[in-house]
XYZ file of C-alpha atoms in Angstrom:
694
model
C -0.346 12.042 35.679
C -1.882 9.165 33.752
C -5.375 10.697 34.157
C -4.369 14.039 32.646
C -5.972 14.416 29.220
C -3.894 14.735 26.088
C -5.381 18.182 25.375
C -4.272 19.373 28.821
C -0.713 18.110 28.381
C -0.449 19.454 24.836
C -2.742 22.503 24.608
C -1.622 23.315 21.057
C -3.746 20.354 19.936
C -6.847 22.360 20.871
C -5.950 24.737 18.056
C -4.272 22.373 15.608
C -6.845 19.569 15.334
C -9.907 21.744 14.568
C -7.800 23.831 12.185
C -6.916 20.663 10.260
C -10.639 19.823 10.154
C -11.313 23.264 8.676
C -8.644 22.804 5.977
C -10.105 19.430 5.020
C -13.632 20.877 5.108
C -12.623 23.501 2.541
C -11.404 20.731 0.222
C -14.878 19.150 0.536
C -16.851 22.371 -0.008
C -15.710 25.929 -0.711
C -19.154 27.494 -0.262
C -19.006 30.759 1.713
C -22.079 29.554 3.600
C -19.754 27.240 5.559
C -17.845 30.228 6.968
C -21.075 32.067 7.782
C -22.501 29.046 9.620
C -19.282 28.458 11.570
C -19.110 32.122 12.573
C -22.742 32.212 13.685
C -22.387 28.997 15.690
C -19.224 30.278 17.376
C -20.852 33.577 18.389
C -24.006 31.777 19.536
C -21.963 29.356 21.696
C -20.045 32.226 23.300
C -23.221 34.183 24.028
C -24.969 31.109 25.437
C -22.074 30.391 27.786
C -21.893 34.013 28.865
C -25.620 34.233 29.579
C -25.703 30.860 31.355
C -22.686 31.607 33.545
C -24.320 34.040 35.943
C -22.985 32.434 39.134
C -19.458 31.280 40.059
C -20.623 27.655 40.390
C -22.090 27.614 36.892
C -19.011 29.341 35.494
C -16.876 26.625 37.039
C -19.005 23.894 35.426
C -18.891 25.623 32.055
C -15.115 26.036 32.092
C -14.512 22.632 30.538
C -16.910 23.496 27.690
C -14.963 26.574 26.596
C -13.163 24.339 24.146
C -16.376 24.048 22.068
C -16.520 27.633 20.696
C -12.715 27.656 20.449
C -12.747 24.503 18.337
C -15.496 25.822 16.057
C -13.589 29.086 15.668
C -10.411 27.214 14.699
C -12.374 25.169 12.149
C -13.418 28.529 10.694
C -9.779 29.705 10.742
C -8.661 26.580 8.867
C -11.418 27.039 6.274
C -10.630 30.762 5.927
C -6.878 30.291 5.468
C -7.548 27.733 2.731
C -9.942 30.188 1.082
C -7.429 33.052 1.304
C -4.664 30.958 -0.276
C -6.898 29.612 -3.056
C -5.368 30.520 -6.457
C -7.476 33.189 -8.200
C -9.571 32.166 -11.193
C -8.928 34.009 -14.445
C -11.093 34.783 -17.461
C -8.982 32.782 -19.897
C -11.050 33.739 -22.949
C -10.825 37.444 -22.120
C -7.054 37.254 -21.596
C -6.343 35.247 -24.757
C -3.770 36.938 -27.009
C -3.275 39.812 -24.554
C 0.312 40.748 -23.783
C 1.201 39.873 -20.207
C 4.000 41.098 -17.964
C 5.233 38.592 -15.400
C 8.077 38.051 -12.946
C 10.045 34.821 -13.118
C 10.076 33.202 -9.663
C 11.825 29.931 -10.522
C 13.376 28.704 -13.758
C 14.704 25.326 -14.838
C 16.620 24.692 -18.040
C 16.182 21.370 -19.779
C 17.984 20.183 -22.874
C 15.710 21.939 -25.368
C 13.170 23.711 -23.190
C 12.590 25.883 -20.134
C 10.150 25.428 -17.269
C 9.291 28.538 -15.266
C 6.976 29.481 -12.457
C 5.974 33.079 -13.108
C 3.767 35.593 -11.334
C 1.495 37.616 -13.617
C 1.694 41.327 -12.830
C -0.650 42.644 -15.515
C -2.204 41.709 -18.838
C -2.960 44.335 -21.464
C -2.276 47.006 -18.835
C -4.924 45.580 -16.497
C -3.555 44.441 -13.114
C -6.937 43.458 -11.644
C -7.613 40.903 -14.381
C -4.735 38.684 -13.290
C -4.597 39.374 -9.553
C -1.001 38.231 -9.006
C -1.743 34.757 -10.367
C 1.022 32.177 -10.639
C 1.285 30.091 -13.797
C 3.529 27.340 -15.106
C 5.208 28.520 -18.302
C 7.062 26.025 -20.487
C 8.856 26.815 -23.736
C 10.238 25.217 -26.845
C 13.871 26.234 -26.905
C 15.912 28.107 -24.282
C 16.966 31.668 -23.533
C 19.948 31.363 -21.203
C 19.912 35.096 -20.420
C 16.781 34.705 -18.316
C 16.911 34.216 -14.536
C 14.626 34.469 -11.525
C 13.586 38.074 -10.849
C 13.477 39.078 -14.523
C 10.337 40.679 -15.918
C 9.130 39.047 -19.124
C 6.451 39.808 -21.672
C 4.560 37.228 -23.727
C 1.176 36.664 -25.356
C -1.287 34.788 -23.132
C -2.896 31.523 -24.167
C -3.620 29.919 -20.798
C -5.179 26.544 -20.097
C -6.150 24.834 -16.864
C -3.636 22.335 -15.542
C -5.070 18.878 -16.155
C -4.019 15.371 -15.317
C -3.215 12.928 -18.108
C -6.147 10.703 -17.171
C -4.059 7.540 -16.795
C -5.050 4.928 -14.186
C -3.423 5.351 -10.757
C -1.445 8.377 -11.919
C -0.148 11.072 -9.579
C -2.667 13.903 -9.135
C -0.352 16.463 -10.741
C -3.090 19.076 -11.112
C -3.824 18.990 -7.377
C -0.088 19.038 -6.616
C 0.335 22.276 -8.576
C -2.913 23.658 -7.147
C -1.511 23.219 -3.646
C 1.510 25.265 -4.791
C -0.803 28.024 -6.000
C -0.744 27.129 -9.719
C -3.856 26.195 -11.686
C -2.926 27.512 -15.146
C -0.166 26.629 -17.565
C 1.027 27.692 -20.976
C 3.421 26.302 -23.553
C 5.001 28.687 -26.039
C 8.112 29.289 -28.103
C 11.112 30.729 -26.251
C 11.473 33.356 -28.994
C 8.065 34.744 -28.034
C 9.199 35.435 -24.448
C 10.959 38.810 -24.156
C 12.860 40.175 -21.190
C 11.557 43.671 -20.357
C 13.182 44.450 -17.018
C 14.025 43.269 -13.506
C 12.013 43.124 -10.299
C 13.966 40.897 -7.876
C 12.649 39.814 -4.489
C 14.377 38.115 -1.567
C 13.142 34.721 -2.760
C 14.267 35.252 -6.367
C 17.684 36.487 -5.209
C 18.139 33.417 -3.011
C 16.950 31.201 -5.874
C 19.594 32.711 -8.161
C 22.255 32.355 -5.463
C 21.299 28.702 -4.988
C 21.364 28.177 -8.767
C 24.822 29.744 -8.936
C 26.050 27.423 -6.164
C 24.574 24.444 -8.011
C 26.376 25.540 -11.176
C 29.672 25.805 -9.297
C 29.173 22.342 -7.795
C 28.393 20.859 -11.217
C 31.614 22.390 -12.599
C 33.796 21.236 -9.691
C 36.234 18.318 -9.623
C 33.794 16.182 -7.640
C 32.376 13.057 -9.245
C 28.877 13.453 -10.743
C 27.467 11.234 -7.980
C 28.980 13.446 -5.263
C 27.769 16.583 -7.005
C 24.177 15.363 -7.103
C 24.269 14.261 -3.442
C 25.656 17.611 -2.239
C 23.037 19.541 -4.205
C 20.259 17.306 -2.851
C 21.361 17.087 0.784
C 22.602 20.650 1.307
C 20.709 22.759 -1.245
C 17.440 20.823 -1.295
C 17.312 20.069 -5.034
C 17.195 16.386 -5.961
C 16.649 16.944 -9.702
C 20.204 15.816 -10.432
C 19.831 12.429 -8.747
C 19.794 9.663 -11.363
C 16.536 7.647 -11.389
C 18.460 4.393 -10.838
C 20.174 5.869 -7.760
C 16.843 7.147 -6.464
C 15.305 3.691 -6.909
C 18.146 1.917 -5.072
C 17.938 4.349 -2.130
C 14.169 3.907 -1.993
C 14.348 0.105 -2.062
C 17.062 0.160 0.613
C 14.817 2.315 2.821
C 17.154 5.325 2.975
C 15.436 7.640 0.492
C 15.148 10.183 3.327
C 18.879 10.795 2.918
C 18.242 12.362 -0.507
C 15.500 14.726 0.706
C 16.448 17.735 2.802
C 14.870 17.011 6.193
C 15.273 17.313 9.942
C 18.432 15.194 9.964
C 20.178 17.587 7.608
C 18.972 20.702 9.460
C 20.296 19.326 12.769
C 23.726 18.757 11.215
C 23.696 22.265 9.701
C 22.737 23.775 13.070
C 25.619 21.926 14.745
C 28.026 23.227 12.113
C 26.833 26.811 12.650
C 26.928 26.356 16.426
C 30.498 25.095 16.289
C 31.679 27.962 14.077
C 30.314 30.470 16.609
C 32.306 29.013 19.549
C 34.338 32.265 20.110
C 31.200 33.880 21.606
C 31.549 31.579 24.630
C 34.837 33.282 25.527
C 33.109 36.663 25.799
C 30.097 35.328 27.714
C 27.956 35.508 24.647
C 26.237 32.125 24.760
C 22.797 33.694 24.264
C 24.100 35.700 21.322
C 25.481 32.451 19.904
C 22.039 30.849 20.228
C 20.243 33.800 18.610
C 22.690 33.961 15.669
C 22.263 30.220 15.110
C 18.478 30.611 14.966
C 18.678 33.440 12.408
C 21.290 31.526 10.398
C 18.904 28.559 10.215
C 16.103 30.858 9.049
C 18.407 32.110 6.305
C 19.208 28.518 5.382
C 15.470 27.762 5.191
C 14.995 30.611 2.711
C 18.028 29.513 0.691
C 16.707 25.959 0.318
C 13.158 26.940 -0.646
C 11.204 26.888 2.650
C 10.176 23.223 2.528
C 7.861 22.040 5.368
C 10.377 19.522 6.721
C 13.090 22.181 7.000
C 10.732 24.716 8.609
C 9.505 22.081 11.064
C 13.039 21.238 12.130
C 14.012 24.899 12.418
C 11.017 25.684 14.629
C 11.820 22.734 16.909
C 15.479 23.735 17.211
C 14.456 27.356 17.795
C 12.180 26.274 20.668
C 15.028 24.347 22.284
C 17.383 27.322 21.956
C 14.781 29.832 23.184
C 14.106 27.664 26.229
C 17.810 27.935 27.092
C 17.796 31.694 26.504
C 14.792 32.235 28.801
C 15.617 29.338 31.160
C 12.421 27.439 30.376
C 11.855 23.733 29.827
C 10.717 22.874 26.300
C 8.482 19.990 25.257
C 9.514 18.305 21.987
C 5.935 17.347 21.146
C 4.615 20.841 21.840
C 7.400 22.226 19.639
C 6.465 19.993 16.718
C 2.773 20.861 17.148
C 3.549 24.588 17.138
C 5.638 24.078 14.000
C 2.699 22.328 12.319
C 0.306 25.085 13.397
C 2.614 27.812 12.046
C 3.103 26.063 8.698
C -0.612 25.376 8.187
C -1.562 28.905 9.188
C 0.540 30.412 6.389
C 0.441 27.457 3.984
C -2.717 25.388 4.591
C -2.187 23.249 1.486
C 0.990 21.875 3.063
C -1.358 19.495 4.880
C -1.632 17.510 1.638
C 2.116 17.516 0.967
C 3.759 14.102 1.265
C 6.862 15.754 2.755
C 4.782 17.454 5.448
C 2.915 14.261 6.300
C 5.958 11.989 6.403
C 8.150 14.380 8.369
C 5.577 15.190 11.048
C 4.320 11.627 11.427
C 7.888 10.355 11.775
C 8.908 12.917 14.399
C 5.696 12.552 16.407
C 6.085 8.749 16.391
C 9.694 9.022 17.536
C 8.707 11.344 20.387
C 5.813 9.106 21.501
C 7.310 5.638 21.076
C 11.012 6.241 21.687
C 10.610 6.802 25.422
C 8.478 3.659 25.775
C 11.255 1.406 24.440
C 14.363 3.378 25.352
C 17.261 1.429 26.891
C 20.686 2.690 27.904
C 24.049 0.962 28.041
C 26.169 3.372 30.108
C 29.384 1.420 29.674
C 29.182 0.677 25.964
C 28.904 3.520 23.452
C 28.740 1.131 20.499
C 25.723 -0.710 21.940
C 24.106 2.638 22.700
C 24.568 3.757 19.094
C 23.456 0.413 17.679
C 20.309 0.160 19.790
C 19.390 3.836 19.322
C 19.788 3.633 15.552
C 17.864 0.371 15.316
C 15.052 1.695 17.518
C 14.836 5.027 15.678
C 14.839 3.324 12.288
C 12.237 0.758 13.380
C 9.881 3.426 14.770
C 10.330 5.569 11.651
C 9.701 2.577 9.387
C 6.566 1.407 11.217
C 5.139 4.929 11.464
C 5.502 5.611 7.732
C 5.211 2.092 6.310
C 1.735 2.357 4.798
C 2.022 6.047 3.878
C 5.221 5.314 1.941
C 3.467 2.463 0.167
C 0.512 4.749 -0.603
C 2.639 7.469 -2.214
C 5.641 5.561 -3.595
C 4.321 1.976 -3.938
C 7.369 0.483 -2.240
C 8.036 -1.082 1.137
C 11.571 -1.696 2.294
C 12.041 -4.251 5.064
C 15.791 -3.605 5.271
C 15.564 0.064 6.216
C 16.513 -0.628 9.846
C 19.795 -2.268 8.874
C 20.478 0.192 6.040
C 20.295 3.114 8.456
C 22.755 1.463 10.841
C 25.297 1.281 8.024
C 24.734 4.632 6.356
C 23.916 7.040 9.198
C 27.515 7.381 10.551
C 28.600 8.607 7.103
C 25.914 11.265 6.624
C 27.135 13.888 9.179
C 30.715 13.565 7.889
C 29.516 13.921 4.294
C 27.438 16.999 5.131
C 30.225 18.709 7.075
C 32.696 18.192 4.237
C 29.996 19.135 1.714
C 29.392 22.408 3.574
C 33.154 23.112 3.430
C 33.091 22.476 -0.324
C 30.113 24.836 -0.813
C 31.834 27.623 1.133
C 35.065 27.147 -0.836
C 33.210 27.095 -4.169
C 31.272 30.231 -3.196
C 34.624 32.026 -2.872
C 36.017 30.468 -6.038
C 38.255 27.801 -4.492
C 38.347 24.043 -4.035
C 40.332 21.620 -1.854
C 41.348 18.466 -3.702
C 41.747 16.309 -0.585
C 38.262 17.169 0.681
C 36.783 16.378 -2.742
C 38.516 12.999 -2.767
C 37.175 12.114 0.685
C 33.650 13.151 -0.345
C 33.883 10.971 -3.449
C 34.946 8.016 -1.293
C 32.020 8.556 1.119
C 29.598 8.883 -1.801
C 30.857 5.607 -3.237
C 30.417 3.913 0.154
C 26.866 5.242 0.597
C 25.784 4.224 -2.905
C 27.435 0.807 -2.596
C 25.536 0.220 0.648
C 22.251 1.353 -0.943
C 22.833 -0.826 -4.011
C 23.749 -3.851 -1.906
C 20.764 -3.583 0.411
C 18.323 -2.877 -2.427
C 19.469 -6.033 -4.233
C 18.149 -8.199 -1.400
C 14.822 -9.827 -2.222
C 13.152 -8.489 0.927
C 14.101 -4.929 -0.069
C 11.977 -4.936 -3.209
C 8.270 -5.039 -3.682
C 5.766 -3.074 -5.695
C 2.805 -2.599 -3.390
C -0.462 -0.739 -3.643
C -2.656 0.433 -0.783
C -5.776 2.588 -0.854
C -6.502 5.569 1.371
C -8.955 3.369 3.306
C -6.120 1.035 4.329
C -3.988 4.059 5.268
C -6.744 5.370 7.560
C -7.245 1.952 9.170
C -3.500 1.499 9.685
C -3.042 4.789 11.526
C -6.153 4.134 13.589
C -4.456 0.920 14.750
C -1.201 2.795 15.483
C -3.049 5.372 17.622
C -4.853 2.617 19.531
C -1.580 0.800 20.201
C -0.031 4.030 21.473
C -2.964 4.515 23.846
C -2.618 0.920 25.026
C 1.091 1.384 25.725
C 0.567 4.554 27.763
C -2.817 3.802 29.332
C -2.271 0.069 29.892
C -5.942 -0.543 29.176
C -6.594 -3.820 27.384
C -9.657 -2.330 25.686
C -7.404 -0.317 23.388
C -5.542 -3.487 22.414
C -8.825 -5.257 21.665
C -10.010 -2.265 19.620
C -6.731 -2.352 17.645
C -7.219 -6.058 16.934
C -10.815 -5.474 15.781
C -9.707 -2.611 13.536
C -6.994 -4.823 12.077
C -9.620 -7.451 11.250
C -11.642 -4.765 9.447
C -8.517 -3.763 7.541
C -7.807 -7.324 6.439
C -11.434 -7.719 5.318
C -11.228 -4.471 3.301
C -7.989 -5.599 1.668
C -9.472 -9.003 0.760
C -12.605 -7.368 -0.668
C -10.537 -4.944 -2.778
C -8.413 -7.825 -4.039
C -11.495 -9.854 -4.954
C -12.954 -6.916 -6.927
C -9.718 -6.295 -8.845
C -9.861 -6.952 -12.631
C -7.608 -9.867 -13.630
C -6.992 -8.759 -17.187
C -7.404 -5.646 -19.286
C -6.065 -3.225 -21.855
C -4.959 0.379 -21.336
C -3.938 2.813 -24.083
C -2.052 5.402 -22.036
C -2.101 9.144 -22.552
C 1.469 10.214 -23.298
C 3.015 13.379 -24.711
C 5.384 11.677 -27.151
C 4.185 8.107 -27.761
C 1.226 5.722 -27.642
C 1.834 2.960 -25.064
C -0.671 0.111 -25.325
C -0.549 -2.293 -22.367
C -2.369 -5.602 -22.054
C -2.157 -7.608 -18.839
C -3.397 -11.035 -17.850
C -2.704 -11.854 -14.236
C 0.864 -10.867 -13.377
C 2.079 -10.892 -17.003
C 1.796 -7.970 -19.400
C 2.773 -6.857 -22.908
C 3.636 -3.257 -23.782
C 3.223 -2.259 -27.422
C 4.373 1.217 -28.507
C 3.516 1.343 -32.233
C 4.977 4.809 -32.929
C 8.396 4.192 -31.328
C 11.204 1.948 -32.541
C 13.107 -0.486 -30.315
C 14.703 2.288 -28.229
C 11.619 2.850 -26.071
C 12.597 3.455 -22.422
C 10.799 0.606 -20.657
C 12.416 1.423 -17.297
C 11.048 4.966 -17.453
C 7.551 3.645 -18.249
C 7.733 1.370 -15.210
C 8.885 4.259 -13.040
C 6.068 6.600 -14.082
C 3.386 3.881 -13.874
C 4.654 2.121 -10.766
C 1.338 2.575 -8.965
C -0.646 1.029 -11.820
C 1.694 -1.966 -12.094
C 1.571 -2.498 -8.326
C -2.203 -2.064 -8.169
C -2.870 -4.838 -10.682
C -0.014 -7.084 -9.536
C 1.961 -6.919 -12.791
C 5.391 -8.452 -12.187
C 6.464 -9.302 -15.743
C 6.321 -6.641 -18.466
C 7.607 -7.433 -21.970
C 8.162 -4.838 -24.669
C 6.706 -5.747 -28.078
C 8.916 -4.913 -31.051
C 8.473 -6.183 -34.610
C 8.126 -9.813 -33.478
C 4.722 -11.356 -32.858
C 3.918 -11.667 -29.125
C 1.096 -13.486 -27.390
C -0.573 -13.736 -24.011
C -3.843 -15.497 -23.194
C -6.491 -13.188 -24.601
C -4.155 -11.136 -26.818
C -2.047 -11.469 -29.963
C 0.090 -8.500 -31.046
C 1.663 -8.645 -34.498
C 2.586 -5.009 -35.383
C 0.874 -3.077 -36.826
C -2.042 -5.365 -35.891
C -3.355 -6.646 -32.596
C -6.238 -8.726 -31.343
C -6.773 -7.805 -27.704
C -9.806 -9.006 -25.743
C -11.592 -9.793 -29.037
C -10.926 -6.264 -30.337
C -9.164 -6.201 -33.722
C -6.839 -3.197 -33.746
C -4.642 -1.596 -36.399
C -2.095 1.153 -35.665
C -1.538 3.895 -38.222
C 1.178 6.448 -37.797
C 4.755 5.192 -37.620
C 6.817 6.356 -40.587
C 5.312 5.424 -43.967
C 2.326 3.814 -42.259
C 0.484 3.030 -45.525
C 3.196 0.547 -46.455
C 2.691 -1.262 -43.145
C -0.942 -1.930 -43.962
C -1.047 -5.225 -45.846
C -2.858 -5.521 -49.145
C -5.563 -7.720 -47.665
C -6.348 -5.208 -44.900
C -9.158 -3.769 -46.929
C -10.980 -7.073 -46.517
C -10.579 -7.025 -42.728
C -13.038 -5.216 -40.513
C -11.134 -3.552 -37.661
C -12.829 -2.630 -34.425
C -10.328 0.139 -33.677
C -7.967 2.185 -35.823
C -5.341 3.661 -33.488
C -3.931 6.904 -34.925
C -0.533 7.606 -33.365
C 1.850 10.534 -33.274
C 3.482 9.756 -36.621
C 0.215 9.948 -38.571
C 0.561 12.726 -41.186
C -2.408 11.992 -43.404
C -6.165 12.374 -42.975
C -9.043 10.258 -41.750
C -10.644 10.048 -45.206
C -7.529 8.353 -46.622
C -7.480 5.903 -43.713
C -11.174 5.137 -44.210
C -10.588 4.331 -47.890
C -7.790 1.881 -46.989
C -9.470 -0.011 -44.162
C -12.847 -0.612 -42.582
C -12.951 0.314 -38.897
C -15.669 0.663 -36.306
C -14.090 3.544 -34.386
C -10.934 5.636 -34.184
C -8.756 6.336 -31.173
C -6.628 9.492 -31.328
C -3.349 9.154 -29.419
C -2.354 11.611 -26.738
C 0.989 12.035 -28.481
C -0.551 13.819 -31.495
C 0.272 17.531 -31.612
C -2.594 19.812 -30.516
C -3.137 21.343 -33.964
C -3.259 17.942 -35.698
C -5.395 16.528 -32.920
C -8.069 19.194 -33.345
C -8.092 18.770 -37.127
C -8.410 14.975 -36.926
C -11.223 15.174 -34.383
C -13.092 17.662 -36.542
C -12.656 15.368 -39.552
C -14.026 12.389 -37.571
C -17.080 14.469 -36.647
C -17.587 15.493 -40.274
C -17.352 11.894 -41.527
C -19.498 10.696 -38.599
C -16.901 8.198 -37.465
C -17.054 7.300 -33.743
C -13.821 8.397 -32.091
C -12.147 8.596 -28.723
C -9.699 11.444 -28.078
C -7.181 10.315 -25.473
C -5.705 13.807 -25.097
C -9.095 15.143 -24.020
C -10.668 12.128 -22.270
C -7.642 10.382 -20.797
C -6.485 6.799 -21.235
C -8.657 4.301 -23.078
C -9.374 1.484 -20.591
C -11.054 -1.902 -21.048
C -10.955 -4.238 -18.015
C -12.685 -7.494 -17.193
C -12.406 -10.256 -14.563
C -12.314 -13.293 -16.828
């Protein structure tokens, strides 16, 4: 059995691995020549094998090589599926100012705005010009009469989705691209008119889920319980407070907040239990089939996330094996789930949820059996060891990937899971009861009280564990380190199952390469620098020297949300090892290499003046005209013109903040060009960065 190849034991890998290669290949090049070459090579390989296999002996020798054309064909399938699901490109200039009709697919109300994903149906009466494209539509103001499934009309003024251009930022443009969105538009809510209805199954389920969320938010539950129920049962974590999210992440139990396999298993058990009467009429198979379809309905209700689909497919395989009296393989089930998801949603390969969920489950399947122990006479020891082992395998398998995406590593996750996991099934069962009661317009006070108590216990445990020093740590790893880490994990798995010391030696050598790469990256890292960030509503200027940093926001008073800045720029702070970040107000602040005395600053020998906050002319001292500034930083509050600024001060160049409104930004840039003043437009070019290693 030990000599049987992995591809023979898990034949789905023969399809899945080359398909993944094809999906990645499309990200590298989308030239149609790739598909033509792959098709020609596949046909040529098949013909060559057919012509060469004239005798039974030769056919027998060639049997093992049949995987070659199959693999090439699956690479072509992966490339083709990515090509088919590529969002269509639009002629933005041609469509400008044309009236478009679109269907709202999702809608989110904020305090003074709306955010919608809409599908364009036609523009100016022309359906071919838009091709069913999906766009992100945001508005100033709200129209609370709108819901998913409504048809709306508005004037088009599309732009490509772009990243902010800040260092180490999330690739938001690629994230939306993988969801089928490459265009966005911002307009006034009064310019969006409802013209009809065209509901689909997905929009109806979205509205039903939104109605359930509304009922939960208006229930007698505490706000903390409401947000947990919506996150864990309805798959929407938008209502989780950032501080709560941070404490769960640092405690290593952030998976509790994201709808995943754990939650789907509990839901399936609830459905299975409710269908127990079928056993009395010899309807066990009917009970299994109904449970499968109920889980599919639950998947649709919660938005068809990869982790939920993966869990549903695995459970369905287990149930179908019982229906048809066949033995199911957990690993084959998870591989089939991955193949099905990537076939119909190839961009899911780049989703962090897809990667984390599949890596975790595969690691549990592979490593759990190797270290499994049983205590037949002690259920508590069984639970304790199983939970510790499961948590440890899950932590090790996702350690570097979690650091790559979220810049945190929690070393207390094993112990946190031991404490919190017994409460999760109880919370979900009672939460499901609450959702059913609220759907029918009722509520049980006792159940709500118990849920509130469990919520308090879970959050207290998360807060307590996250407060430990070993639970915290801003970390940064590159994709190279991620690749090296998982190469080591695969080699260790092969060593455990093959018992060949060469795999252990290869893992050690790869680890040495990883350490060398990490040391080289650390040696090349700038030790100080200045970044003027691109922001919609402010102008954050950060200077760091070693682990200390100053943050100056010249167009915002003392109420600037420093915690929110840290949250959004966690990767940057971790990358450059910034542990201490002080907010500059009206008091002079200094660090080696920088002096900030608003509205002036001398950073890395650059003399800077900020113009924009309030009556900015009165902040410019009388002797400023005698000072030669290297940079004049025009911020959001600037409501004058460049000529006036030039008459007041002498400056070498102008930086236009990303917070300036688009209309003002264009006018100021045009004025700089007219006056022949060097300028840097942060909104267009991204953050202004100046690093050095001194």
